[in-house]
Short mmCIF file of C-alpha atoms and ligand atoms in Angstrom, two decimals:
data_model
loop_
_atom_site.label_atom_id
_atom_site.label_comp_id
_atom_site.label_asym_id
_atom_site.label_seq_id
_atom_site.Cartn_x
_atom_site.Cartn_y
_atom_site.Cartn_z
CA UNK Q 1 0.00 0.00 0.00
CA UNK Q 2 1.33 3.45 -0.71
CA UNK Q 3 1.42 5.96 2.25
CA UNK Q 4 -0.34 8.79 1.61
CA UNK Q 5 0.66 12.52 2.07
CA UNK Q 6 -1.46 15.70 2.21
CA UNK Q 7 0.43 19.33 0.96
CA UNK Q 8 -0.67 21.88 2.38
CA UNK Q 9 -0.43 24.70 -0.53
CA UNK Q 10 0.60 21.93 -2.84
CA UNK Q 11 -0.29 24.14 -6.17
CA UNK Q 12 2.73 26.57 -6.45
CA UNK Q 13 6.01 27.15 -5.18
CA UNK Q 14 7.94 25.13 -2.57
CA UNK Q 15 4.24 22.88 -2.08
CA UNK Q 16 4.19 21.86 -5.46
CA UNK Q 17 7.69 20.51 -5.42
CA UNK Q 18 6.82 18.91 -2.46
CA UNK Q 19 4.27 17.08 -3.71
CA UNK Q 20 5.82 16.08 -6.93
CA UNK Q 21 9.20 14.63 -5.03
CA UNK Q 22 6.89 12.91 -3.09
CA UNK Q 23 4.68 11.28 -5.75
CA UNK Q 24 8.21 9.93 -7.28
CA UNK Q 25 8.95 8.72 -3.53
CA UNK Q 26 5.91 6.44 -4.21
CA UNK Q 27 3.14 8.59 -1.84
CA UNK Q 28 -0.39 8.97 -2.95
CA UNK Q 29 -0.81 12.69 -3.34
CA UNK Q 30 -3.21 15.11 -1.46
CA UNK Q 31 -2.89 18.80 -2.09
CA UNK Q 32 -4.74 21.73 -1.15
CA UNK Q 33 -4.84 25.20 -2.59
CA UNK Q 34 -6.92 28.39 -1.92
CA UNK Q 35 -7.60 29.61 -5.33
CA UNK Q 36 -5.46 29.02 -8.42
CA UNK Q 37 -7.08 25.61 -9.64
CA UNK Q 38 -5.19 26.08 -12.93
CA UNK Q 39 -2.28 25.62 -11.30
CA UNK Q 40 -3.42 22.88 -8.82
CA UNK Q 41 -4.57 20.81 -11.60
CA UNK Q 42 -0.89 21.40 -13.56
CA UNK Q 43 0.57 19.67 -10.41
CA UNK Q 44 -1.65 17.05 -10.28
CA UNK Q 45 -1.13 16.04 -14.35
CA UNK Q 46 2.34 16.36 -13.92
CA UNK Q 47 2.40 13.79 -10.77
CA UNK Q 48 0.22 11.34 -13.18
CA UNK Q 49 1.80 11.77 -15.66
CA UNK Q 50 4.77 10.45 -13.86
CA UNK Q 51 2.24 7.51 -12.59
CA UNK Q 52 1.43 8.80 -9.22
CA UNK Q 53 -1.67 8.84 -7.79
CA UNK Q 54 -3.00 12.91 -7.05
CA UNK Q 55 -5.73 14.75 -6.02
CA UNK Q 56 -6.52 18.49 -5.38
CA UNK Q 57 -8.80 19.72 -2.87
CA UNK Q 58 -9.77 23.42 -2.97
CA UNK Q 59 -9.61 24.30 0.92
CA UNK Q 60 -9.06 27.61 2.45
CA UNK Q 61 -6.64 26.90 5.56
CA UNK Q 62 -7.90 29.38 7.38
CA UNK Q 63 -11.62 28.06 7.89
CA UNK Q 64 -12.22 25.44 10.15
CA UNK Q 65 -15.02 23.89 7.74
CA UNK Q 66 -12.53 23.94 4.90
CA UNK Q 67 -10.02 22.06 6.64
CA UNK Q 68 -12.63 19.45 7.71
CA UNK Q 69 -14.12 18.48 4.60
CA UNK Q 70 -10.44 18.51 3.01
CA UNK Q 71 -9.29 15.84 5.55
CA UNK Q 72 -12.58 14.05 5.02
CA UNK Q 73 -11.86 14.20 0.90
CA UNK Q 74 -8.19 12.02 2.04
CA UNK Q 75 -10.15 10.08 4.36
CA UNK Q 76 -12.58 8.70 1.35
CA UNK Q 77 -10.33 8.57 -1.14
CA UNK Q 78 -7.05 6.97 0.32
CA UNK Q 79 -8.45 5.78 3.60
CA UNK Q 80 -4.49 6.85 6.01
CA UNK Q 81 -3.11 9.62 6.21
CA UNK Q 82 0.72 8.79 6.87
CA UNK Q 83 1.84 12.72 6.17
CA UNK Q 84 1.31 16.27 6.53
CA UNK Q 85 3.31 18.95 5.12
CA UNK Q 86 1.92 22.42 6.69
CA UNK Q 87 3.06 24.55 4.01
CA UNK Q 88 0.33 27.11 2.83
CA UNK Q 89 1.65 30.31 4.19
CA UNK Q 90 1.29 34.35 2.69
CA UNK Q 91 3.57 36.90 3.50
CA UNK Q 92 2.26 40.45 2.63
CA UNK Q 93 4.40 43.52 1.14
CA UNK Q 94 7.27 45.25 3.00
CA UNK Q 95 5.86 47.83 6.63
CA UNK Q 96 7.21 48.33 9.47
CA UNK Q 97 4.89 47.81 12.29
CA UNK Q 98 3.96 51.52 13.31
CA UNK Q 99 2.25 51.30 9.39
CA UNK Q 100 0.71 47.79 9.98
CA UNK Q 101 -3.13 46.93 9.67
CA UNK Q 102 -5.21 44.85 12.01
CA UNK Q 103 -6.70 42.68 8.31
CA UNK Q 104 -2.66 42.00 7.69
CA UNK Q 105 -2.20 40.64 10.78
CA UNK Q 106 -5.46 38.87 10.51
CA UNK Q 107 -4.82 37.41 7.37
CA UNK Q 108 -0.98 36.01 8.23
CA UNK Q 109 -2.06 34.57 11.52
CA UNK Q 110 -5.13 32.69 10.18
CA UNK Q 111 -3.00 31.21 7.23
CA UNK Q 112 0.31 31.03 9.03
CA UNK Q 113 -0.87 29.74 12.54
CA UNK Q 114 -4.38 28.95 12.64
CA UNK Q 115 -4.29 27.18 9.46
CA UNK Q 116 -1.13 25.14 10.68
CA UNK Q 117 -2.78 24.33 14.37
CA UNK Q 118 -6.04 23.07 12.45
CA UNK Q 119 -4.58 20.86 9.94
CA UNK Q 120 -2.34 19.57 12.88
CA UNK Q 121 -5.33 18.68 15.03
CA UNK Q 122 -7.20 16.73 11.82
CA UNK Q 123 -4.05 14.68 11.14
CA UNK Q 124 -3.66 14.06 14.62
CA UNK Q 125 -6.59 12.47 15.07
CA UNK Q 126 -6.37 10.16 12.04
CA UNK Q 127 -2.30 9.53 12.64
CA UNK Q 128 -2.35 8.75 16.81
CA UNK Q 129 -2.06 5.42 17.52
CA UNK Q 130 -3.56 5.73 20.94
CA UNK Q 131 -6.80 6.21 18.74
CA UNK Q 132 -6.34 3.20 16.35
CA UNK Q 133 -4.18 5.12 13.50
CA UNK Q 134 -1.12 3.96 12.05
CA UNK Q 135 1.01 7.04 13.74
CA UNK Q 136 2.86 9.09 11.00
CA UNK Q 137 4.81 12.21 10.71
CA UNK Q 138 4.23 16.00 10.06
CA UNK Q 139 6.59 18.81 8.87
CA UNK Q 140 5.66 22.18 9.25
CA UNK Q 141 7.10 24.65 7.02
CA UNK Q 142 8.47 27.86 9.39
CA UNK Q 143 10.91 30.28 7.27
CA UNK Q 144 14.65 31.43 8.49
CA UNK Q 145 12.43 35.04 9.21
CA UNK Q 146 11.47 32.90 12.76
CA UNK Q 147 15.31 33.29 13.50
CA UNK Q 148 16.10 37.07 12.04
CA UNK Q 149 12.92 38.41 13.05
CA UNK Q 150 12.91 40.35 9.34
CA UNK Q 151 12.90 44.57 10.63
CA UNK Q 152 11.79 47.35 8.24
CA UNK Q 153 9.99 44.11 6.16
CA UNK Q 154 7.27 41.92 7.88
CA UNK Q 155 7.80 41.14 11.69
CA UNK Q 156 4.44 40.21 11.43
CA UNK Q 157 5.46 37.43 9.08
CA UNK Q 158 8.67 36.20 11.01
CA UNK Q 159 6.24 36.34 14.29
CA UNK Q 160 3.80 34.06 12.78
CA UNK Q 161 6.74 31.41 11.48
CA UNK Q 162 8.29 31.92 15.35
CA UNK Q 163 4.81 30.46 16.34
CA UNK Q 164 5.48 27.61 14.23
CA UNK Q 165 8.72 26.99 15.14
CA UNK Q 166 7.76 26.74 18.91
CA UNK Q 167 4.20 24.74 17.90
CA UNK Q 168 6.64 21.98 16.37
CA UNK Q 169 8.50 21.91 19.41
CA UNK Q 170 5.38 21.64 21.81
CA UNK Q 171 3.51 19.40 19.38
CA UNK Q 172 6.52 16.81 18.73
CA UNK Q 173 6.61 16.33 22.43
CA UNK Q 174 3.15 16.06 22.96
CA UNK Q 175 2.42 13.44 20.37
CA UNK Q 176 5.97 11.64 20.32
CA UNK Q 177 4.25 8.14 22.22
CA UNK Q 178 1.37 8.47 19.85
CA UNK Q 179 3.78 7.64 16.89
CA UNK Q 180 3.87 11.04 15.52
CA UNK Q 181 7.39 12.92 14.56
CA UNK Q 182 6.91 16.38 14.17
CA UNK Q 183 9.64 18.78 12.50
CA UNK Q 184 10.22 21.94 10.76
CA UNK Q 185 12.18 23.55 8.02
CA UNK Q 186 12.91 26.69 8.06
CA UNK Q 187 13.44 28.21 4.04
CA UNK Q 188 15.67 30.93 3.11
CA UNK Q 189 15.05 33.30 0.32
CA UNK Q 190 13.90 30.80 -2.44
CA UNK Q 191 12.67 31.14 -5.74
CA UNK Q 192 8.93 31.14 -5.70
CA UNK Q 193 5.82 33.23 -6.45
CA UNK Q 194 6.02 34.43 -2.88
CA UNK Q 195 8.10 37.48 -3.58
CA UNK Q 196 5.89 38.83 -6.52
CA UNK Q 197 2.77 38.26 -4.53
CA UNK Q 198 4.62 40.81 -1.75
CA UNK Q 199 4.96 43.37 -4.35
CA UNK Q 200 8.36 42.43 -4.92
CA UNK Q 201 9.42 40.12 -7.47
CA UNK Q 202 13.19 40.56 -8.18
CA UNK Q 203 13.55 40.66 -4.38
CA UNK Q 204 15.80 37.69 -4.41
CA UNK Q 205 18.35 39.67 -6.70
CA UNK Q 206 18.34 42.47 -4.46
CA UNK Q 207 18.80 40.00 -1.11
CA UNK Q 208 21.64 37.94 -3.01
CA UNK Q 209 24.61 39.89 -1.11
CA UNK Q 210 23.37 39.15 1.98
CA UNK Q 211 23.34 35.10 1.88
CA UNK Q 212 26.41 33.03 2.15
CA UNK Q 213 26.02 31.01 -0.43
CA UNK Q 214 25.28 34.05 -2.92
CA UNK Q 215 21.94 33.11 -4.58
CA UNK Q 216 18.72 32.41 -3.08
CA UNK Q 217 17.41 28.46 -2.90
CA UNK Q 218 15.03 26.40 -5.17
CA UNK Q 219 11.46 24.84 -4.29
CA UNK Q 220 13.14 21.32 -4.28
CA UNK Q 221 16.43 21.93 -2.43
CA UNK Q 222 13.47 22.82 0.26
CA UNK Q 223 11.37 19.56 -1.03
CA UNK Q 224 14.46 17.33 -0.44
CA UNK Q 225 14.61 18.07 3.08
CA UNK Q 226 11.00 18.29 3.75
CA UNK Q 227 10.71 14.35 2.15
CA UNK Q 228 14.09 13.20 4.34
CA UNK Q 229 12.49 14.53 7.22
CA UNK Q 230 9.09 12.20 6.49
CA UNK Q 231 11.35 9.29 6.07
CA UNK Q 232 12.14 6.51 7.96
CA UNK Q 233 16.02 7.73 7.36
CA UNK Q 234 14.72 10.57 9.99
CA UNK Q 235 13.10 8.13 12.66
CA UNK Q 236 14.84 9.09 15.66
CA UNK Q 237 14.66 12.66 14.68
CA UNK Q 238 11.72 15.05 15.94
CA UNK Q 239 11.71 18.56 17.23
CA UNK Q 240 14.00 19.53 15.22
CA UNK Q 241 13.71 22.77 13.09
CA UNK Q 242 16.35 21.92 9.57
CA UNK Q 243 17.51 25.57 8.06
CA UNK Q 244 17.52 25.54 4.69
CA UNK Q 245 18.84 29.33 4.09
CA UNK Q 246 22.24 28.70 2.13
CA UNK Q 247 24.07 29.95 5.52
CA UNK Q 248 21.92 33.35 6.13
P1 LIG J 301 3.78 30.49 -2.98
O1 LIG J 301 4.61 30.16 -4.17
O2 LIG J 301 3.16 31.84 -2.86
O3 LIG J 301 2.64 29.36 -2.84
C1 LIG J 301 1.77 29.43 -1.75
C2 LIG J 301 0.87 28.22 -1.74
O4 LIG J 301 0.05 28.28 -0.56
C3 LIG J 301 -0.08 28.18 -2.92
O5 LIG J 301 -0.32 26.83 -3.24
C4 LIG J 301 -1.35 28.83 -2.35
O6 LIG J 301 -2.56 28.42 -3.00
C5 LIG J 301 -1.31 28.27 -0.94
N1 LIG J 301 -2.09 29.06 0.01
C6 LIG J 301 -1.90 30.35 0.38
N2 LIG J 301 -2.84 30.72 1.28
C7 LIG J 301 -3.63 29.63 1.48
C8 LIG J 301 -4.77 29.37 2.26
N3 LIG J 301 -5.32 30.31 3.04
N4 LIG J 301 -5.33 28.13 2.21
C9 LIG J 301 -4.80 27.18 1.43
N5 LIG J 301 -3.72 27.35 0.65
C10 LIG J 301 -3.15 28.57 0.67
O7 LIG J 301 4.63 30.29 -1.63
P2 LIG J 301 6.01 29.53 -1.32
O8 LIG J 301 7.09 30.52 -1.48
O9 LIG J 301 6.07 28.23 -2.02
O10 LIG J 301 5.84 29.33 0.26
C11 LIG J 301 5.45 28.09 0.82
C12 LIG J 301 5.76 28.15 2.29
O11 LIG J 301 7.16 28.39 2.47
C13 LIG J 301 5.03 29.26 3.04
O12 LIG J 301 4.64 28.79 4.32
C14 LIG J 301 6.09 30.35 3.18
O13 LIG J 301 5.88 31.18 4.28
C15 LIG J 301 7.34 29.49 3.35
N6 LIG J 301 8.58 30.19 3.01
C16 LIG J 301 8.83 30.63 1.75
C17 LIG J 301 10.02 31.29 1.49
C18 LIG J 301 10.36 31.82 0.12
O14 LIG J 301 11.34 32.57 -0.01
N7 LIG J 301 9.65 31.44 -0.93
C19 LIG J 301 10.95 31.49 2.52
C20 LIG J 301 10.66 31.01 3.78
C21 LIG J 301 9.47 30.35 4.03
P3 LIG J 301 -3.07 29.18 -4.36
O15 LIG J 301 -2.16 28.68 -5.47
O16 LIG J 301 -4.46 28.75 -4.54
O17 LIG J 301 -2.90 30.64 -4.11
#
């Protein structure tokens, strides 16, 4: 039987890479978007197409109701759920906080936090083996922000991934004897829609200087750890939080 793995954000960026390296790692697919089926479905061809098994479920993180019924979608259509990769997330364009609104903040906390906590809870329930699941593991997609705390650009943003740092922490704990790893990565700058959607979209040109390694990262150099974390080759490992910022 394949184990089965649900993508948070699976349609674009670091997501969809995600869920492609996985489909070639032999997981039946699950991923979610918010609105761009266009580019859901493109992900979900190219995963068949590579003889993988896919589906997309439209599912706003941040509603409770959307996050049921797209658990509940895995649930009749590949029975486990042996993975969850939290990865929707939305940054917003460059403030500092004197300029910031309460809808911002609103907005990155739902999608960031709530959204994580939520989809947590729903795999949680189907994963635990103390309620009859076949345990499993989670990774929860935080950004190198959590660390620098990102002045003059979106503290808002680096608060909300500092959340998810210390949730994967807390949660791996909790639900270590239930057969449940939980672990984070923590992206650099890396090439994805992300940046244009801020208002920015050369901003990885601009950043270049400042990173070690002199360019920003790709979606799958993020993917690759994300899918060694899942693996048994990580079994011992949980609580941890794996940068993946080319030194920054
Ligand atoms: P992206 O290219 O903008 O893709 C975002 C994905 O999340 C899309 O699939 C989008 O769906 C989905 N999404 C957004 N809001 C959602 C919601 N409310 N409900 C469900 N899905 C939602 O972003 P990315 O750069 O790949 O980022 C992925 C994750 O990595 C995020 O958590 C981000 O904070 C983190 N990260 C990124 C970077 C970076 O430099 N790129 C650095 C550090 C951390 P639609 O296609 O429908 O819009």
């Amino acid at each position: 039987m394949n184990k089965t793995i649900l993508v948070t954000g699976g349609s674009r960026g670091i997501g969809a890479a995600t869920a492609i390296l996985a489909a070639q790692k032999g997981y039946a697919v699950c991923i979610s978007y918010r609105r761009n089926q266009v580019a859901a479905d493109r992900v979900i061809e190219q995963i068949q197409s590579l003889g993988g098994r896919a589906i997309a479920v439209q599912a706003d993180v941040c509603s409770e109701l959307d996050v049921i019924r797209l658990f509940e979608a895995i649930d009749q259509t590949s029975g486990t759920l042996n993975a969850l990769v939290n990865n929707a997330g939305i940054s917003a364009p460059a403030r500092r906080v004197e300029a910031i609104d309460v809808d911002r903040l609103q907005q990155i906390f739902a999608t960031n936090v709530i959204g994580s906590f939520l989809c947590a809870r729903e795999a949680i329930r189907r994963m635990s083996i103390e309620r009859g699941g076949p345990g499993g593991a989670i990774v929860n997609v935080s950004s190198g922000a959590a660390r620098l705390g990102s002045p003059n650009e979106y503290v808002d943003y680096a608060a909300s991934k500092g959340a998810i740092d210390t949730m994967t922490i807390g949660l791996a704990k909790e639900v270590a004897d239930a057969g449940i790893r939980v672990n984070a990565v923590r992206p650099g700058f890396t090439h994805t829609e992300i940046h244009a959607a801020m208002g920015e979209p050369n901003r990885l040109e601009r950043v270049r200087s400042t990173i070690p390694m002199q360019r920003g990262g790709t979606a799958i150099e993020v993917a690759n750890a994300i899918l060694w974390l899942l693996s048994e080759e990580a079994s011992y490992c949980t609580g941890a939080i794996v940068d993946v910022t080319g030194g920054r």
